[in-house]
């Protein structure tokens, strides 16, 4: 089975690099690229990819709002430079299936796409401990 991916990032060079990494694998097909959240939502609704790789900070519609709009339509894997708690928690509350930092190497990115496409969730190890601590602090 081929995993159909939509890449949403406002930086053209970053998008091109991600596409180059993903297109090098026989089981992944990049079906579209979006330069902002609004375009990502429209393209995802039209193309129905298996996974949307979504940046957080984008013009017209941020990645968290775009993720919320795509909830129930497709799985979203957030891919961002920013590991701020507000972004991690906001993305997960919006329905993201995963949260990955752009510092992840190429193999890690490919594996994350595969994990999310299988229906599993994924959180970047560098933010997992903070997420566990926050969850533990929220328990009664």
Short mmCIF file of N, CA, C and O in Angstrom, two decimals:
data_model
loop_
_atom_site.label_atom_id
_atom_site.label_comp_id
_atom_site.label_asym_id
_atom_site.label_seq_id
_atom_site.Cartn_x
_atom_site.Cartn_y
_atom_site.Cartn_z
N UNK A 1 0.84 -1.19 0.00
CA UNK A 1 0.00 0.00 0.00
C UNK A 1 0.88 1.25 0.00
O UNK A 1 1.84 1.34 0.75
N UNK A 2 0.54 2.19 -0.83
CA UNK A 2 1.26 3.45 -0.90
C UNK A 2 0.62 4.46 0.03
O UNK A 2 -0.60 4.63 0.03
N UNK A 3 1.44 5.13 0.82
CA UNK A 3 0.97 6.17 1.75
C UNK A 3 0.96 7.49 1.00
O UNK A 3 1.99 7.95 0.51
N UNK A 4 -0.23 8.09 0.93
CA UNK A 4 -0.38 9.38 0.23
C UNK A 4 -0.22 10.52 1.24
O UNK A 4 -0.91 10.55 2.24
N UNK A 5 0.72 11.44 0.93
CA UNK A 5 1.07 12.50 1.87
C UNK A 5 0.91 13.87 1.24
O UNK A 5 1.28 14.07 0.08
N UNK A 6 0.37 14.80 2.02
CA UNK A 6 0.32 16.22 1.66
C UNK A 6 1.28 16.94 2.59
O UNK A 6 1.23 16.74 3.81
N UNK A 7 2.16 17.77 2.04
CA UNK A 7 3.15 18.51 2.82
C UNK A 7 2.73 19.97 2.89
O UNK A 7 2.56 20.62 1.85
N UNK A 8 2.55 20.49 4.11
CA UNK A 8 2.15 21.88 4.31
C UNK A 8 3.20 22.62 5.12
O UNK A 8 3.40 22.33 6.30
N UNK A 9 3.89 23.55 4.48
CA UNK A 9 4.91 24.37 5.13
C UNK A 9 5.05 25.65 4.32
O UNK A 9 5.04 25.60 3.09
N UNK A 10 5.18 26.78 5.01
CA UNK A 10 5.25 28.05 4.30
C UNK A 10 6.62 28.35 3.69
O UNK A 10 6.75 29.28 2.91
N UNK A 11 7.62 27.57 4.00
CA UNK A 11 8.95 27.77 3.42
C UNK A 11 9.16 26.79 2.27
O UNK A 11 9.20 25.57 2.48
N UNK A 12 9.31 27.32 1.07
CA UNK A 12 9.44 26.49 -0.13
C UNK A 12 10.62 25.53 -0.05
O UNK A 12 10.52 24.37 -0.45
N UNK A 13 11.75 26.00 0.49
CA UNK A 13 12.94 25.14 0.57
C UNK A 13 12.69 23.97 1.53
O UNK A 13 13.13 22.85 1.26
N UNK A 14 12.00 24.23 2.62
CA UNK A 14 11.68 23.16 3.58
C UNK A 14 10.75 22.15 2.93
O UNK A 14 10.96 20.93 3.03
N UNK A 15 9.70 22.65 2.27
CA UNK A 15 8.78 21.75 1.56
C UNK A 15 9.53 20.88 0.57
O UNK A 15 9.33 19.67 0.51
N UNK A 16 10.39 21.49 -0.22
CA UNK A 16 11.15 20.74 -1.23
C UNK A 16 12.02 19.67 -0.60
O UNK A 16 12.11 18.55 -1.11
N UNK A 17 12.66 19.99 0.52
CA UNK A 17 13.49 19.01 1.21
C UNK A 17 12.68 17.84 1.74
O UNK A 17 13.08 16.68 1.61
N UNK A 18 11.52 18.14 2.31
CA UNK A 18 10.65 17.08 2.83
C UNK A 18 10.17 16.19 1.70
O UNK A 18 10.18 14.96 1.81
N UNK A 19 9.76 16.80 0.61
CA UNK A 19 9.29 16.04 -0.55
C UNK A 19 10.40 15.15 -1.08
O UNK A 19 10.17 13.98 -1.40
N UNK A 20 11.61 15.68 -1.17
CA UNK A 20 12.75 14.90 -1.65
C UNK A 20 12.99 13.68 -0.75
O UNK A 20 13.21 12.57 -1.25
N UNK A 21 12.90 13.88 0.56
CA UNK A 21 13.09 12.77 1.50
C UNK A 21 12.00 11.72 1.32
O UNK A 21 12.27 10.53 1.21
N UNK A 22 10.75 12.16 1.27
CA UNK A 22 9.63 11.22 1.19
C UNK A 22 9.55 10.51 -0.16
O UNK A 22 9.26 9.31 -0.22
N UNK A 23 9.80 11.24 -1.24
CA UNK A 23 9.71 10.65 -2.58
C UNK A 23 10.77 9.59 -2.83
O UNK A 23 10.65 8.82 -3.77
N UNK A 24 11.77 9.52 -1.98
CA UNK A 24 12.81 8.50 -2.14
C UNK A 24 12.39 7.13 -1.64
O UNK A 24 13.19 6.20 -1.66
N UNK A 25 11.13 6.99 -1.23
CA UNK A 25 10.64 5.71 -0.69
C UNK A 25 9.47 5.21 -1.51
O UNK A 25 8.51 5.94 -1.78
N UNK A 26 9.54 3.94 -1.91
CA UNK A 26 8.53 3.35 -2.79
C UNK A 26 7.14 3.31 -2.17
O UNK A 26 6.15 3.29 -2.91
N UNK A 27 7.06 3.29 -0.85
CA UNK A 27 5.76 3.16 -0.20
C UNK A 27 5.11 4.50 0.15
O UNK A 27 4.06 4.55 0.78
N UNK A 28 5.74 5.62 -0.27
CA UNK A 28 5.22 6.96 0.02
C UNK A 28 5.11 7.77 -1.26
O UNK A 28 6.03 7.80 -2.07
N UNK A 29 3.97 8.43 -1.42
CA UNK A 29 3.75 9.32 -2.56
C UNK A 29 3.29 10.67 -2.06
O UNK A 29 2.30 10.77 -1.34
N UNK A 30 4.02 11.73 -2.41
CA UNK A 30 3.60 13.09 -2.06
C UNK A 30 2.58 13.52 -3.11
O UNK A 30 2.90 13.63 -4.29
N UNK A 31 1.34 13.73 -2.66
CA UNK A 31 0.25 14.05 -3.60
C UNK A 31 0.00 15.55 -3.71
O UNK A 31 -0.76 15.98 -4.59
N UNK A 32 0.62 16.33 -2.83
CA UNK A 32 0.42 17.77 -2.91
C UNK A 32 1.29 18.53 -1.93
O UNK A 32 1.82 17.96 -0.98
N UNK A 33 1.42 19.84 -2.21
CA UNK A 33 2.19 20.74 -1.35
C UNK A 33 1.38 22.01 -1.15
O UNK A 33 0.84 22.55 -2.10
N UNK A 34 1.33 22.46 0.10
CA UNK A 34 0.59 23.68 0.43
C UNK A 34 1.50 24.66 1.15
O UNK A 34 2.31 24.26 1.98
N UNK A 35 1.36 25.94 0.83
CA UNK A 35 2.22 26.98 1.39
C UNK A 35 1.59 27.68 2.60
O UNK A 35 2.22 28.52 3.22
N UNK A 36 0.35 27.35 2.92
CA UNK A 36 -0.30 27.92 4.10
C UNK A 36 -1.40 26.98 4.57
O UNK A 36 -1.77 26.03 3.87
N UNK A 37 -1.90 27.24 5.78
CA UNK A 37 -2.89 26.36 6.37
C UNK A 37 -4.21 26.31 5.63
O UNK A 37 -4.83 25.25 5.52
N UNK A 38 -4.61 27.44 5.10
CA UNK A 38 -5.88 27.49 4.36
C UNK A 38 -5.81 26.60 3.12
O UNK A 38 -6.72 25.83 2.82
N UNK A 39 -4.71 26.69 2.40
CA UNK A 39 -4.51 25.87 1.20
C UNK A 39 -4.39 24.39 1.59
O UNK A 39 -4.89 23.51 0.89
N UNK A 40 -3.73 24.11 2.72
CA UNK A 40 -3.58 22.73 3.18
C UNK A 40 -4.94 22.10 3.45
O UNK A 40 -5.19 20.95 3.05
N UNK A 41 -5.83 22.83 4.08
CA UNK A 41 -7.18 22.31 4.37
C UNK A 41 -7.92 22.04 3.06
O UNK A 41 -8.51 20.96 2.88
N UNK A 42 -7.89 22.99 2.15
CA UNK A 42 -8.59 22.82 0.87
C UNK A 42 -8.03 21.63 0.09
O UNK A 42 -8.79 20.81 -0.44
N UNK A 43 -6.72 21.52 0.03
CA UNK A 43 -6.11 20.42 -0.72
C UNK A 43 -6.38 19.07 -0.05
O UNK A 43 -6.63 18.09 -0.74
N UNK A 44 -6.33 19.03 1.28
CA UNK A 44 -6.58 17.77 1.98
C UNK A 44 -8.02 17.31 1.77
O UNK A 44 -8.28 16.12 1.59
N UNK A 45 -8.95 18.25 1.77
CA UNK A 45 -10.35 17.88 1.52
C UNK A 45 -10.54 17.36 0.11
O UNK A 45 -11.35 16.46 -0.13
N UNK A 46 -9.79 17.90 -0.83
CA UNK A 46 -9.89 17.49 -2.22
C UNK A 46 -9.12 16.19 -2.51
O UNK A 46 -9.64 15.28 -3.15
N UNK A 47 -7.89 16.11 -2.03
CA UNK A 47 -7.00 14.99 -2.37
C UNK A 47 -7.14 13.78 -1.45
O UNK A 47 -6.73 12.68 -1.81
N UNK A 48 -7.66 13.97 -0.24
CA UNK A 48 -7.83 12.89 0.75
C UNK A 48 -6.54 12.10 0.98
O UNK A 48 -6.53 10.87 0.83
N UNK A 49 -5.45 12.78 1.37
CA UNK A 49 -4.21 12.05 1.66
C UNK A 49 -4.37 11.21 2.92
O UNK A 49 -5.26 11.46 3.74
N UNK A 50 -3.50 10.25 3.09
CA UNK A 50 -3.48 9.44 4.31
C UNK A 50 -2.92 10.23 5.48
O UNK A 50 -3.35 10.06 6.62
N UNK A 51 -1.93 11.07 5.19
CA UNK A 51 -1.26 11.87 6.21
C UNK A 51 -0.99 13.27 5.66
O UNK A 51 -0.58 13.42 4.51
N UNK A 52 -1.23 14.27 6.51
CA UNK A 52 -0.81 15.64 6.20
C UNK A 52 0.33 15.97 7.14
O UNK A 52 0.19 15.88 8.36
N UNK A 53 1.49 16.32 6.58
CA UNK A 53 2.61 16.83 7.37
C UNK A 53 2.39 18.33 7.49
O UNK A 53 2.42 19.03 6.48
N UNK A 54 2.13 18.82 8.70
CA UNK A 54 1.67 20.19 8.90
C UNK A 54 2.63 20.99 9.76
O UNK A 54 2.94 20.59 10.89
N UNK A 55 3.09 22.12 9.24
CA UNK A 55 3.87 23.06 10.04
C UNK A 55 2.91 23.81 10.97
O UNK A 55 1.71 23.89 10.70
N UNK A 56 3.43 24.37 12.05
CA UNK A 56 2.59 25.12 13.00
C UNK A 56 2.39 26.56 12.56
O UNK A 56 1.28 27.03 12.44
N UNK A 57 3.49 27.26 12.35
CA UNK A 57 3.43 28.69 12.02
C UNK A 57 3.37 28.87 10.51
O UNK A 57 4.37 28.68 9.81
N UNK A 58 2.17 29.22 10.04
CA UNK A 58 1.97 29.46 8.61
C UNK A 58 1.03 30.64 8.43
O UNK A 58 0.20 30.91 9.31
N UNK A 59 1.11 31.32 7.30
CA UNK A 59 0.20 32.43 7.06
C UNK A 59 -1.23 31.96 6.75
O UNK A 59 -1.46 30.78 6.50
N UNK A 60 -2.15 32.87 6.81
CA UNK A 60 -3.57 32.72 6.49
C UNK A 60 -4.33 31.82 7.46
O UNK A 60 -5.45 32.12 7.81
N UNK A 61 -3.75 30.69 7.85
CA UNK A 61 -4.36 29.80 8.83
C UNK A 61 -3.23 28.98 9.45
O UNK A 61 -2.49 28.31 8.73
N UNK A 62 -3.07 29.08 10.77
CA UNK A 62 -1.97 28.38 11.41
C UNK A 62 -2.21 26.87 11.40
O UNK A 62 -3.33 26.40 11.16
N UNK A 63 -1.16 26.11 11.67
CA UNK A 63 -1.23 24.66 11.60
C UNK A 63 -2.18 24.03 12.60
O UNK A 63 -2.79 22.99 12.32
N UNK A 64 -2.33 24.63 13.77
CA UNK A 64 -3.25 24.08 14.76
C UNK A 64 -4.70 24.26 14.30
O UNK A 64 -5.50 23.32 14.36
N UNK A 65 -5.03 25.43 13.80
CA UNK A 65 -6.39 25.66 13.28
C UNK A 65 -6.67 24.78 12.07
O UNK A 65 -7.76 24.25 11.92
N UNK A 66 -5.67 24.61 11.22
CA UNK A 66 -5.83 23.74 10.04
C UNK A 66 -6.02 22.29 10.48
O UNK A 66 -6.85 21.57 9.91
N UNK A 67 -5.29 21.87 11.50
CA UNK A 67 -5.44 20.51 12.03
C UNK A 67 -6.85 20.31 12.56
O UNK A 67 -7.48 19.28 12.30
N UNK A 68 -7.35 21.28 13.29
CA UNK A 68 -8.72 21.21 13.83
C UNK A 68 -9.73 21.06 12.67
O UNK A 68 -10.67 20.28 12.76
N UNK A 69 -9.51 21.80 11.61
CA UNK A 69 -10.43 21.75 10.45
C UNK A 69 -10.38 20.40 9.75
O UNK A 69 -11.36 20.00 9.11
N UNK A 70 -9.27 19.69 9.88
CA UNK A 70 -9.11 18.40 9.20
C UNK A 70 -9.43 17.20 10.10
O UNK A 70 -9.37 16.06 9.65
N UNK A 71 -9.77 17.46 11.34
CA UNK A 71 -10.09 16.39 12.28
C UNK A 71 -11.22 15.53 11.73
O UNK A 71 -12.27 16.03 11.33
N UNK A 72 -10.99 14.23 11.66
CA UNK A 72 -11.99 13.32 11.12
C UNK A 72 -11.90 13.14 9.61
O UNK A 72 -12.58 12.28 9.05
N UNK A 73 -11.09 13.94 8.95
CA UNK A 73 -10.93 13.84 7.50
C UNK A 73 -9.67 13.08 7.14
O UNK A 73 -9.67 12.23 6.25
N UNK A 74 -8.58 13.38 7.82
CA UNK A 74 -7.29 12.75 7.57
C UNK A 74 -6.43 12.85 8.82
O UNK A 74 -6.72 13.65 9.71
N UNK A 75 -5.38 12.07 8.88
CA UNK A 75 -4.46 12.16 10.01
C UNK A 75 -3.44 13.26 9.76
O UNK A 75 -2.92 13.40 8.64
N UNK A 76 -3.17 14.03 10.79
CA UNK A 76 -2.21 15.12 10.70
C UNK A 76 -1.02 14.82 11.60
O UNK A 76 -1.18 14.47 12.77
N UNK A 77 0.16 14.95 11.02
CA UNK A 77 1.41 14.84 11.75
C UNK A 77 2.04 16.23 11.75
O UNK A 77 2.41 16.74 10.70
N UNK A 78 2.09 16.84 12.92
CA UNK A 78 2.70 18.16 13.04
C UNK A 78 4.21 18.01 12.91
O UNK A 78 4.82 17.15 13.55
N UNK A 79 4.81 18.86 12.09
CA UNK A 79 6.26 18.88 11.91
C UNK A 79 6.70 20.33 12.07
O UNK A 79 6.39 21.17 11.23
N UNK A 80 7.36 20.62 13.19
CA UNK A 80 7.67 22.01 13.50
C UNK A 80 9.04 22.17 14.14
O UNK A 80 9.61 21.20 14.65
N UNK A 81 9.52 23.38 14.11
CA UNK A 81 10.77 23.74 14.77
C UNK A 81 10.52 24.01 16.25
O UNK A 81 11.42 23.88 17.07
N UNK A 82 9.31 24.37 16.59
CA UNK A 82 8.98 24.87 17.91
C UNK A 82 8.41 23.78 18.82
O UNK A 82 7.37 23.22 18.52
N UNK A 83 9.10 23.53 19.93
CA UNK A 83 8.62 22.50 20.86
C UNK A 83 7.97 23.14 22.10
O UNK A 83 8.04 22.60 23.19
N UNK A 84 7.34 24.26 21.91
CA UNK A 84 6.66 24.95 23.01
C UNK A 84 5.45 24.15 23.45
O UNK A 84 4.71 23.60 22.63
N UNK A 85 5.23 24.11 24.77
CA UNK A 85 4.11 23.36 25.32
C UNK A 85 2.78 23.78 24.69
O UNK A 85 1.94 22.94 24.39
N UNK A 86 2.60 25.08 24.48
CA UNK A 86 1.32 25.55 23.92
C UNK A 86 1.08 24.96 22.53
O UNK A 86 -0.05 24.67 22.16
N UNK A 87 2.14 24.74 21.76
CA UNK A 87 1.99 24.14 20.44
C UNK A 87 1.72 22.63 20.54
O UNK A 87 0.88 22.10 19.83
N UNK A 88 2.47 21.96 21.41
CA UNK A 88 2.27 20.52 21.58
C UNK A 88 0.84 20.25 22.04
O UNK A 88 0.11 19.47 21.42
N UNK A 89 0.42 20.89 23.13
CA UNK A 89 -0.91 20.65 23.67
C UNK A 89 -2.00 21.12 22.71
O UNK A 89 -3.01 20.44 22.53
N UNK A 90 -1.78 22.26 22.07
CA UNK A 90 -2.76 22.77 21.11
C UNK A 90 -2.95 21.84 19.93
O UNK A 90 -4.07 21.59 19.50
N UNK A 91 -1.84 21.31 19.43
CA UNK A 91 -1.91 20.39 18.29
C UNK A 91 -2.65 19.11 18.66
O UNK A 91 -3.50 18.63 17.90
N UNK A 92 -2.34 18.57 19.83
CA UNK A 92 -2.99 17.33 20.25
C UNK A 92 -4.47 17.56 20.53
O UNK A 92 -5.31 16.73 20.17
N UNK A 93 -4.80 18.69 21.15
CA UNK A 93 -6.23 19.01 21.39
C UNK A 93 -6.98 19.19 20.07
O UNK A 93 -8.17 18.91 19.99
N UNK A 94 -6.28 19.69 19.05
CA UNK A 94 -6.91 19.92 17.74
C UNK A 94 -7.11 18.63 16.96
O UNK A 94 -7.79 18.62 15.94
N UNK A 95 -6.51 17.54 17.44
CA UNK A 95 -6.71 16.26 16.78
C UNK A 95 -5.51 15.70 16.04
O UNK A 95 -5.63 14.72 15.31
N UNK A 96 -4.33 16.30 16.22
CA UNK A 96 -3.14 15.78 15.55
C UNK A 96 -2.85 14.36 16.01
O UNK A 96 -3.02 14.03 17.18
N UNK A 97 -2.41 13.52 15.08
CA UNK A 97 -2.05 12.14 15.40
C UNK A 97 -0.60 12.04 15.83
O UNK A 97 -0.17 11.01 16.34
N UNK A 98 0.16 13.12 15.63
CA UNK A 98 1.56 13.09 16.02
C UNK A 98 2.16 14.48 16.06
O UNK A 98 1.60 15.43 15.50
N UNK A 99 3.27 14.58 16.76
CA UNK A 99 3.99 15.85 16.90
C UNK A 99 5.47 15.54 16.79
O UNK A 99 6.02 14.80 17.61
N UNK A 100 6.12 16.08 15.77
CA UNK A 100 7.51 15.79 15.47
C UNK A 100 8.28 17.08 15.26
O UNK A 100 7.74 18.03 14.67
N UNK A 101 9.50 17.12 15.73
CA UNK A 101 10.33 18.31 15.54
C UNK A 101 11.14 18.20 14.25
O UNK A 101 11.52 17.10 13.84
N UNK A 102 11.38 19.34 13.61
CA UNK A 102 12.12 19.36 12.36
C UNK A 102 13.58 18.95 12.54
O UNK A 102 14.27 18.69 11.55
N UNK A 103 14.04 18.86 13.76
CA UNK A 103 15.40 18.38 14.00
C UNK A 103 15.52 16.87 13.81
O UNK A 103 16.62 16.31 13.82
N UNK A 104 14.41 16.20 13.59
CA UNK A 104 14.39 14.76 13.33
C UNK A 104 15.13 14.47 12.04
O UNK A 104 15.02 15.21 11.06
N UNK A 105 15.87 13.38 12.01
CA UNK A 105 16.60 13.03 10.79
C UNK A 105 15.64 12.44 9.74
O UNK A 105 14.46 12.18 10.03
N UNK A 106 16.13 12.26 8.54
CA UNK A 106 15.30 11.79 7.42
C UNK A 106 14.63 10.45 7.70
O UNK A 106 13.45 10.26 7.43
N UNK A 107 15.39 9.51 8.27
CA UNK A 107 14.82 8.20 8.58
C UNK A 107 13.70 8.32 9.61
O UNK A 107 12.69 7.63 9.53
N UNK A 108 13.90 9.19 10.60
CA UNK A 108 12.87 9.40 11.63
C UNK A 108 11.61 10.00 11.05
O UNK A 108 10.49 9.64 11.45
N UNK A 109 11.76 10.91 10.09
CA UNK A 109 10.60 11.52 9.43
C UNK A 109 9.81 10.47 8.66
O UNK A 109 8.58 10.39 8.76
N UNK A 110 10.51 9.67 7.89
CA UNK A 110 9.85 8.63 7.09
C UNK A 110 9.12 7.64 8.00
O UNK A 110 7.97 7.28 7.76
N UNK A 111 9.79 7.22 9.06
CA UNK A 111 9.17 6.27 9.99
C UNK A 111 7.95 6.89 10.68
O UNK A 111 6.94 6.22 10.88
N UNK A 112 8.01 8.18 11.01
CA UNK A 112 6.87 8.86 11.63
C UNK A 112 5.67 8.87 10.69
O UNK A 112 4.53 8.64 11.13
N UNK A 113 5.89 9.13 9.42
CA UNK A 113 4.81 9.10 8.44
C UNK A 113 4.20 7.70 8.40
O UNK A 113 2.97 7.55 8.39
N UNK A 114 5.03 6.69 8.39
CA UNK A 114 4.53 5.31 8.36
C UNK A 114 3.74 4.97 9.62
O UNK A 114 2.69 4.32 9.55
N UNK A 115 4.22 5.41 10.78
CA UNK A 115 3.54 5.15 12.05
C UNK A 115 2.14 5.77 12.04
O UNK A 115 1.15 5.11 12.37
N UNK A 116 2.06 7.03 11.65
CA UNK A 116 0.76 7.72 11.63
C UNK A 116 -0.16 7.10 10.58
O UNK A 116 -1.35 6.92 10.82
N UNK A 117 0.39 6.74 9.43
CA UNK A 117 -0.43 6.12 8.37
C UNK A 117 -1.00 4.77 8.82
O UNK A 117 -2.09 4.39 8.38
N UNK A 118 -0.30 4.07 9.71
CA UNK A 118 -0.81 2.80 10.25
C UNK A 118 -1.94 3.00 11.26
O UNK A 118 -2.54 2.05 11.72
N UNK A 119 -2.16 4.25 11.64
CA UNK A 119 -3.21 4.53 12.61
C UNK A 119 -2.71 4.69 14.03
O UNK A 119 -3.50 4.80 14.97
N UNK A 120 -1.39 4.72 14.20
CA UNK A 120 -0.81 4.91 15.52
C UNK A 120 -0.45 6.38 15.72
O UNK A 120 -0.38 7.15 14.77
N UNK A 121 -0.18 6.74 16.96
CA UNK A 121 0.23 8.10 17.28
C UNK A 121 1.72 8.16 17.55
O UNK A 121 2.37 7.14 17.81
N UNK A 122 2.28 9.37 17.48
CA UNK A 122 3.70 9.53 17.67
C UNK A 122 3.97 10.91 18.26
O UNK A 122 3.44 11.90 17.77
N UNK A 123 4.78 10.96 19.31
CA UNK A 123 5.21 12.22 19.91
C UNK A 123 6.73 12.21 19.92
O UNK A 123 7.36 11.23 20.33
N UNK A 124 7.32 13.31 19.50
CA UNK A 124 8.77 13.44 19.50
C UNK A 124 9.31 13.16 20.90
O UNK A 124 8.79 13.70 21.88
N UNK A 125 10.32 12.32 21.01
CA UNK A 125 10.85 11.97 22.33
C UNK A 125 11.27 13.17 23.17
O UNK A 125 11.17 13.14 24.38
N UNK A 126 11.71 14.24 22.53
CA UNK A 126 12.16 15.41 23.28
C UNK A 126 11.03 16.15 24.00
O UNK A 126 11.29 16.90 24.92
N UNK A 127 9.79 15.93 23.59
CA UNK A 127 8.67 16.59 24.27
C UNK A 127 7.83 15.60 25.08
O UNK A 127 6.96 16.00 25.85
N UNK A 128 8.10 14.31 24.95
CA UNK A 128 7.29 13.30 25.63
C UNK A 128 7.34 13.45 27.15
O UNK A 128 6.31 13.36 27.82
N UNK A 129 8.51 13.68 27.70
CA UNK A 129 8.64 13.81 29.16
C UNK A 129 7.79 14.97 29.68
O UNK A 129 7.11 14.84 30.69
N UNK A 130 7.80 16.11 28.98
CA UNK A 130 6.99 17.25 29.41
C UNK A 130 5.51 16.92 29.32
O UNK A 130 4.72 17.32 30.16
N UNK A 131 5.13 16.20 28.29
CA UNK A 131 3.73 15.80 28.13
C UNK A 131 3.30 14.89 29.28
O UNK A 131 2.22 15.05 29.85
N UNK A 132 4.14 13.94 29.64
CA UNK A 132 3.84 13.03 30.75
C UNK A 132 3.72 13.82 32.06
O UNK A 132 2.79 13.61 32.84
N UNK A 133 4.63 14.74 32.29
CA UNK A 133 4.58 15.55 33.51
C UNK A 133 3.32 16.39 33.57
O UNK A 133 2.69 16.51 34.62
N UNK A 134 2.94 16.98 32.45
CA UNK A 134 1.72 17.79 32.41
C UNK A 134 0.50 16.94 32.67
O UNK A 134 -0.42 17.34 33.39
N UNK A 135 0.47 15.75 32.09
CA UNK A 135 -0.66 14.84 32.30
C UNK A 135 -0.73 14.42 33.77
O UNK A 135 -1.79 14.44 34.38
N UNK A 136 0.40 14.09 34.33
CA UNK A 136 0.46 13.66 35.73
C UNK A 136 -0.01 14.80 36.64
O UNK A 136 -0.75 14.58 37.60
N UNK A 137 0.37 16.02 36.33
CA UNK A 137 -0.04 17.18 37.12
C UNK A 137 -1.53 17.47 37.01
O UNK A 137 -2.10 18.09 37.90
N UNK A 138 -2.15 17.01 35.93
CA UNK A 138 -3.59 17.26 35.73
C UNK A 138 -4.47 16.22 36.40
O UNK A 138 -5.68 16.39 36.47
N UNK A 139 -3.88 15.13 36.88
CA UNK A 139 -4.67 14.07 37.52
C UNK A 139 -5.18 14.54 38.87
O UNK A 139 -4.50 15.25 39.58
N UNK A 140 -6.39 14.08 39.25
CA UNK A 140 -6.95 14.49 40.54
C UNK A 140 -6.22 13.87 41.71
O UNK A 140 -5.58 12.89 41.64
#
